[in-house]
mmCIF file of N, CA and C in Angstrom:
data_model
loop_
_atom_site.group_PDB
_atom_site.id
_atom_site.type_symbol
_atom_site.label_atom_id
_atom_site.label_comp_id
_atom_site.label_asym_id
_atom_site.label_seq_id
_atom_site.Cartn_x
_atom_site.Cartn_y
_atom_site.Cartn_z
ATOM 1 N N GLU A 26 -31.221 24.970 62.512
ATOM 2 C CA GLU A 26 -32.533 25.575 62.641
ATOM 3 C C GLU A 26 -32.820 26.529 61.473
ATOM 4 N N ILE A 27 -31.832 27.358 61.146
ATOM 5 C CA ILE A 27 -31.999 28.303 60.025
ATOM 6 C C ILE A 27 -32.119 27.538 58.712
ATOM 7 N N ALA A 28 -31.275 26.532 58.532
ATOM 8 C CA ALA A 28 -31.311 25.727 57.308
ATOM 9 C C ALA A 28 -32.663 25.031 57.167
ATOM 10 N N ASP A 29 -33.141 24.461 58.249
ATOM 11 C CA ASP A 29 -34.440 23.781 58.210
ATOM 12 C C ASP A 29 -35.558 24.748 57.845
ATOM 13 N N LYS A 30 -35.517 25.939 58.418
ATOM 14 C CA LYS A 30 -36.558 26.939 58.140
ATOM 15 C C LYS A 30 -36.636 27.271 56.653
ATOM 16 N N HIS A 31 -35.473 27.340 56.001
ATOM 17 C CA HIS A 31 -35.418 27.704 54.579
ATOM 18 C C HIS A 31 -35.416 26.485 53.658
ATOM 19 N N HIS A 32 -35.459 25.280 54.246
ATOM 20 C CA HIS A 32 -35.392 24.028 53.474
ATOM 21 C C HIS A 32 -34.108 23.975 52.648
ATOM 22 N N LYS A 33 -33.011 24.332 53.297
ATOM 23 C CA LYS A 33 -31.695 24.351 52.674
ATOM 24 C C LYS A 33 -30.721 23.574 53.552
ATOM 25 N N SER A 34 -29.544 23.292 53.001
ATOM 26 C CA SER A 34 -28.499 22.643 53.788
ATOM 27 C C SER A 34 -27.737 23.714 54.579
ATOM 28 N N ILE A 35 -26.985 23.262 55.561
ATOM 29 C CA ILE A 35 -26.159 24.190 56.339
ATOM 30 C C ILE A 35 -25.150 24.874 55.417
ATOM 31 N N ALA A 36 -24.583 24.127 54.481
ATOM 32 C CA ALA A 36 -23.622 24.710 53.535
ATOM 33 C C ALA A 36 -24.264 25.826 52.719
ATOM 34 N N GLN A 37 -25.511 25.639 52.302
ATOM 35 C CA GLN A 37 -26.200 26.674 51.530
ATOM 36 C C GLN A 37 -26.432 27.922 52.376
ATOM 37 N N VAL A 38 -26.746 27.744 53.640
ATOM 38 C CA VAL A 38 -26.935 28.897 54.526
ATOM 39 C C VAL A 38 -25.617 29.652 54.679
ATOM 40 N N ILE A 39 -24.518 28.927 54.824
ATOM 41 C CA ILE A 39 -23.208 29.570 54.947
ATOM 42 C C ILE A 39 -22.874 30.342 53.669
ATOM 43 N N LEU A 40 -23.114 29.731 52.518
ATOM 44 C CA LEU A 40 -22.856 30.424 51.250
ATOM 45 C C LEU A 40 -23.733 31.661 51.118
ATOM 46 N N ARG A 41 -24.992 31.558 51.550
ATOM 47 C CA ARG A 41 -25.901 32.710 51.484
ATOM 48 C C ARG A 41 -25.427 33.816 52.414
ATOM 49 N N TRP A 42 -24.968 33.444 53.620
ATOM 50 C CA TRP A 42 -24.431 34.411 54.576
ATOM 51 C C TRP A 42 -23.236 35.131 53.956
ATOM 52 N N ASP A 43 -22.357 34.365 53.310
ATOM 53 C CA ASP A 43 -21.216 34.968 52.621
ATOM 54 C C ASP A 43 -21.686 35.983 51.578
ATOM 55 N N LEU A 44 -22.637 35.593 50.745
ATOM 56 C CA LEU A 44 -23.140 36.480 49.697
ATOM 57 C C LEU A 44 -23.695 37.774 50.278
ATOM 58 N N GLN A 45 -24.499 37.647 51.313
ATOM 59 C CA GLN A 45 -25.125 38.821 51.904
ATOM 60 C C GLN A 45 -24.121 39.716 52.625
ATOM 61 N N ASN A 46 -22.956 39.169 52.968
ATOM 62 C CA ASN A 46 -21.889 39.951 53.587
ATOM 63 C C ASN A 46 -20.866 40.440 52.570
ATOM 64 N N GLY A 47 -21.082 40.124 51.290
ATOM 65 C CA GLY A 47 -20.142 40.554 50.257
ATOM 66 C C GLY A 47 -18.836 39.781 50.260
ATOM 67 N N VAL A 48 -18.858 38.580 50.823
ATOM 68 C CA VAL A 48 -17.661 37.740 50.869
ATOM 69 C C VAL A 48 -17.623 36.877 49.611
ATOM 70 N N VAL A 49 -16.528 36.963 48.882
ATOM 71 C CA VAL A 49 -16.367 36.144 47.682
ATOM 72 C C VAL A 49 -15.965 34.739 48.125
ATOM 73 N N THR A 50 -16.774 33.771 47.765
ATOM 74 C CA THR A 50 -16.537 32.383 48.156
ATOM 75 C C THR A 50 -16.563 31.511 46.914
ATOM 76 N N ILE A 51 -15.589 30.637 46.808
ATOM 77 C CA ILE A 51 -15.541 29.706 45.682
ATOM 78 C C ILE A 51 -15.727 28.302 46.240
ATOM 79 N N PRO A 52 -16.975 27.812 46.234
ATOM 80 C CA PRO A 52 -17.195 26.460 46.749
ATOM 81 C C PRO A 52 -16.609 25.425 45.802
ATOM 82 N N LYS A 53 -16.153 24.336 46.366
ATOM 83 C CA LYS A 53 -15.510 23.299 45.558
ATOM 84 C C LYS A 53 -16.146 21.948 45.872
ATOM 85 N N SER A 54 -16.433 21.213 44.828
ATOM 86 C CA SER A 54 -16.919 19.849 45.001
ATOM 87 C C SER A 54 -16.724 19.091 43.698
ATOM 88 N N THR A 55 -16.566 17.793 43.817
ATOM 89 C CA THR A 55 -16.508 16.936 42.631
ATOM 90 C C THR A 55 -17.809 16.166 42.459
ATOM 91 N N LYS A 56 -18.690 16.290 43.438
ATOM 92 C CA LYS A 56 -19.968 15.579 43.390
ATOM 93 C C LYS A 56 -21.036 16.474 42.755
ATOM 94 N N GLU A 57 -21.674 15.954 41.709
ATOM 95 C CA GLU A 57 -22.639 16.750 40.951
ATOM 96 C C GLU A 57 -23.755 17.308 41.829
ATOM 97 N N HIS A 58 -24.293 16.495 42.744
ATOM 98 C CA HIS A 58 -25.404 16.983 43.565
ATOM 99 C C HIS A 58 -24.976 18.130 44.476
ATOM 100 N N ARG A 59 -23.722 18.136 44.916
ATOM 101 C CA ARG A 59 -23.239 19.245 45.745
ATOM 102 C C ARG A 59 -22.970 20.487 44.910
ATOM 103 N N ILE A 60 -22.514 20.313 43.694
ATOM 104 C CA ILE A 60 -22.302 21.452 42.809
ATOM 105 C C ILE A 60 -23.634 22.151 42.543
ATOM 106 N N VAL A 61 -24.668 21.360 42.277
ATOM 107 C CA VAL A 61 -26.007 21.908 42.062
ATOM 108 C C VAL A 61 -26.500 22.587 43.336
ATOM 109 N N GLU A 62 -26.305 21.942 44.471
ATOM 110 C CA GLU A 62 -26.722 22.520 45.755
ATOM 111 C C GLU A 62 -26.008 23.840 46.024
ATOM 112 N N ASN A 63 -24.702 23.894 45.769
ATOM 113 C CA ASN A 63 -23.930 25.120 45.998
ATOM 114 C C ASN A 63 -24.434 26.283 45.154
ATOM 115 N N ALA A 64 -24.977 25.989 43.992
ATOM 116 C CA ALA A 64 -25.476 27.050 43.111
ATOM 117 C C ALA A 64 -26.895 27.486 43.468
ATOM 118 N N SER A 65 -27.543 26.735 44.330
ATOM 119 C CA SER A 65 -28.940 27.020 44.661
ATOM 120 C C SER A 65 -29.039 27.862 45.937
ATOM 121 N N VAL A 66 -28.457 29.053 45.900
ATOM 122 C CA VAL A 66 -28.479 29.943 47.067
ATOM 123 C C VAL A 66 -29.062 31.317 46.727
ATOM 124 N N PHE A 67 -29.663 31.424 45.548
ATOM 125 C CA PHE A 67 -30.203 32.709 45.111
ATOM 126 C C PHE A 67 -31.723 32.781 45.226
ATOM 127 N N ASP A 68 -32.336 31.721 45.751
ATOM 128 C CA ASP A 68 -33.793 31.694 45.850
ATOM 129 C C ASP A 68 -34.291 31.904 47.277
ATOM 130 N N PHE A 69 -33.399 32.366 48.159
ATOM 131 C CA PHE A 69 -33.810 32.710 49.517
ATOM 132 C C PHE A 69 -32.873 33.781 50.056
ATOM 133 N N GLU A 70 -33.297 34.435 51.123
ATOM 134 C CA GLU A 70 -32.476 35.465 51.752
ATOM 135 C C GLU A 70 -32.583 35.302 53.258
ATOM 136 N N LEU A 71 -31.469 35.493 53.939
ATOM 137 C CA LEU A 71 -31.472 35.424 55.390
ATOM 138 C C LEU A 71 -31.967 36.755 55.957
ATOM 139 N N THR A 72 -32.750 36.671 57.016
ATOM 140 C CA THR A 72 -33.241 37.889 57.665
ATOM 141 C C THR A 72 -32.107 38.530 58.461
ATOM 142 N N LYS A 73 -32.298 39.767 58.872
ATOM 143 C CA LYS A 73 -31.309 40.448 59.709
ATOM 144 C C LYS A 73 -31.085 39.658 60.989
ATOM 145 N N GLU A 74 -32.154 39.134 61.566
ATOM 146 C CA GLU A 74 -32.028 38.359 62.800
ATOM 147 C C GLU A 74 -31.201 37.092 62.575
ATOM 148 N N GLU A 75 -31.416 36.431 61.447
ATOM 149 C CA GLU A 75 -30.630 35.230 61.134
ATOM 150 C C GLU A 75 -29.173 35.589 60.887
ATOM 151 N N MET A 76 -28.935 36.685 60.180
ATOM 152 C CA MET A 76 -27.561 37.141 59.946
ATOM 153 C C MET A 76 -26.877 37.443 61.280
ATOM 154 N N ASP A 77 -27.587 38.140 62.177
ATOM 155 C CA ASP A 77 -27.034 38.469 63.488
ATOM 156 C C ASP A 77 -26.748 37.217 64.300
ATOM 157 N N LEU A 78 -27.637 36.236 64.225
ATOM 158 C CA LEU A 78 -27.442 34.981 64.946
ATOM 159 C C LEU A 78 -26.175 34.273 64.465
ATOM 160 N N ILE A 79 -25.983 34.225 63.160
ATOM 161 C CA ILE A 79 -24.781 33.588 62.597
ATOM 162 C C ILE A 79 -23.542 34.414 62.957
ATOM 163 N N ASP A 80 -23.649 35.746 62.880
ATOM 164 C CA ASP A 80 -22.525 36.611 63.278
ATOM 165 C C ASP A 80 -22.106 36.323 64.720
ATOM 166 N N GLY A 81 -23.074 36.035 65.578
ATOM 167 C CA GLY A 81 -22.793 35.771 66.980
ATOM 168 C C GLY A 81 -22.027 34.491 67.232
ATOM 169 N N LEU A 82 -21.892 33.648 66.218
ATOM 170 C CA LEU A 82 -21.132 32.407 66.362
ATOM 171 C C LEU A 82 -19.629 32.634 66.285
ATOM 172 N N ASP A 83 -19.208 33.813 65.816
ATOM 173 C CA ASP A 83 -17.790 34.119 65.639
ATOM 174 C C ASP A 83 -17.055 34.069 66.978
ATOM 175 N N GLN A 84 -16.008 33.258 67.033
ATOM 176 C CA GLN A 84 -15.182 33.150 68.239
ATOM 177 C C GLN A 84 -13.807 33.776 68.013
ATOM 178 N N ASN A 85 -13.646 34.477 66.861
ATOM 179 C CA ASN A 85 -12.374 35.124 66.526
ATOM 180 C C ASN A 85 -11.209 34.133 66.630
ATOM 181 N N HIS A 86 -11.412 32.943 66.059
ATOM 182 C CA HIS A 86 -10.409 31.878 66.104
ATOM 183 C C HIS A 86 -10.137 31.394 64.687
ATOM 184 N N ARG A 87 -8.879 31.388 64.291
ATOM 185 C CA ARG A 87 -8.490 30.927 62.953
ATOM 186 C C ARG A 87 -8.134 29.453 62.983
ATOM 187 N N VAL A 88 -8.451 28.767 61.889
ATOM 188 C CA VAL A 88 -8.036 27.370 61.747
ATOM 189 C C VAL A 88 -7.034 27.214 60.612
ATOM 190 N N GLY A 89 -6.672 28.312 60.002
ATOM 191 C CA GLY A 89 -5.706 28.296 58.905
ATOM 192 C C GLY A 89 -4.852 29.549 58.986
ATOM 193 N N PRO A 90 -3.982 29.736 57.996
ATOM 194 C CA PRO A 90 -3.116 30.914 58.013
ATOM 195 C C PRO A 90 -3.910 32.211 57.860
ATOM 196 N N ASP A 91 -3.385 33.263 58.429
ATOM 197 C CA ASP A 91 -3.997 34.587 58.330
ATOM 198 C C ASP A 91 -3.613 35.197 56.985
ATOM 199 N N PRO A 92 -4.588 35.424 56.107
ATOM 200 C CA PRO A 92 -4.259 35.942 54.772
ATOM 201 C C PRO A 92 -3.680 37.353 54.796
ATOM 202 N N ASP A 93 -3.880 38.085 55.887
ATOM 203 C CA ASP A 93 -3.315 39.432 56.000
ATOM 204 C C ASP A 93 -1.866 39.407 56.456
ATOM 205 N N ASN A 94 -1.412 38.286 56.999
ATOM 206 C CA ASN A 94 -0.045 38.162 57.499
ATOM 207 C C ASN A 94 0.571 36.850 57.027
ATOM 208 N N PHE A 95 0.564 36.643 55.726
ATOM 209 C CA PHE A 95 1.052 35.386 55.167
ATOM 210 C C PHE A 95 2.512 35.525 54.785
ATOM 211 N N ASP A 96 3.340 34.608 55.247
ATOM 212 C CA ASP A 96 4.779 34.644 54.971
ATOM 213 C C ASP A 96 5.068 33.808 53.730
ATOM 214 N N PHE A 97 5.289 34.497 52.600
ATOM 215 C CA PHE A 97 5.605 33.788 51.372
ATOM 216 C C PHE A 97 7.033 33.361 51.385
#
C-alpha cells in the first residue's frame, strides 16, 4: 500500500525506511534495472505515519546471526 502510494517498489520503501532511520544499508544486485531502482530512493520521503506503520511490523525475530553477539 505504501509502495503503491509513492509509485515505488517494496524494496525502495524498505531502503527509504532505512535511510530515514539512519540505518546504513548496502543493497546488492547484478541486474541493472534493480541497481537503478535501488538508487532511486531520494525523490520521496515516508511520512511519520508510514514510518510508524512499518515500525509496527517488527516482531523482534531474527533470521540470521545477531551482530552484537557473533562468535568469531
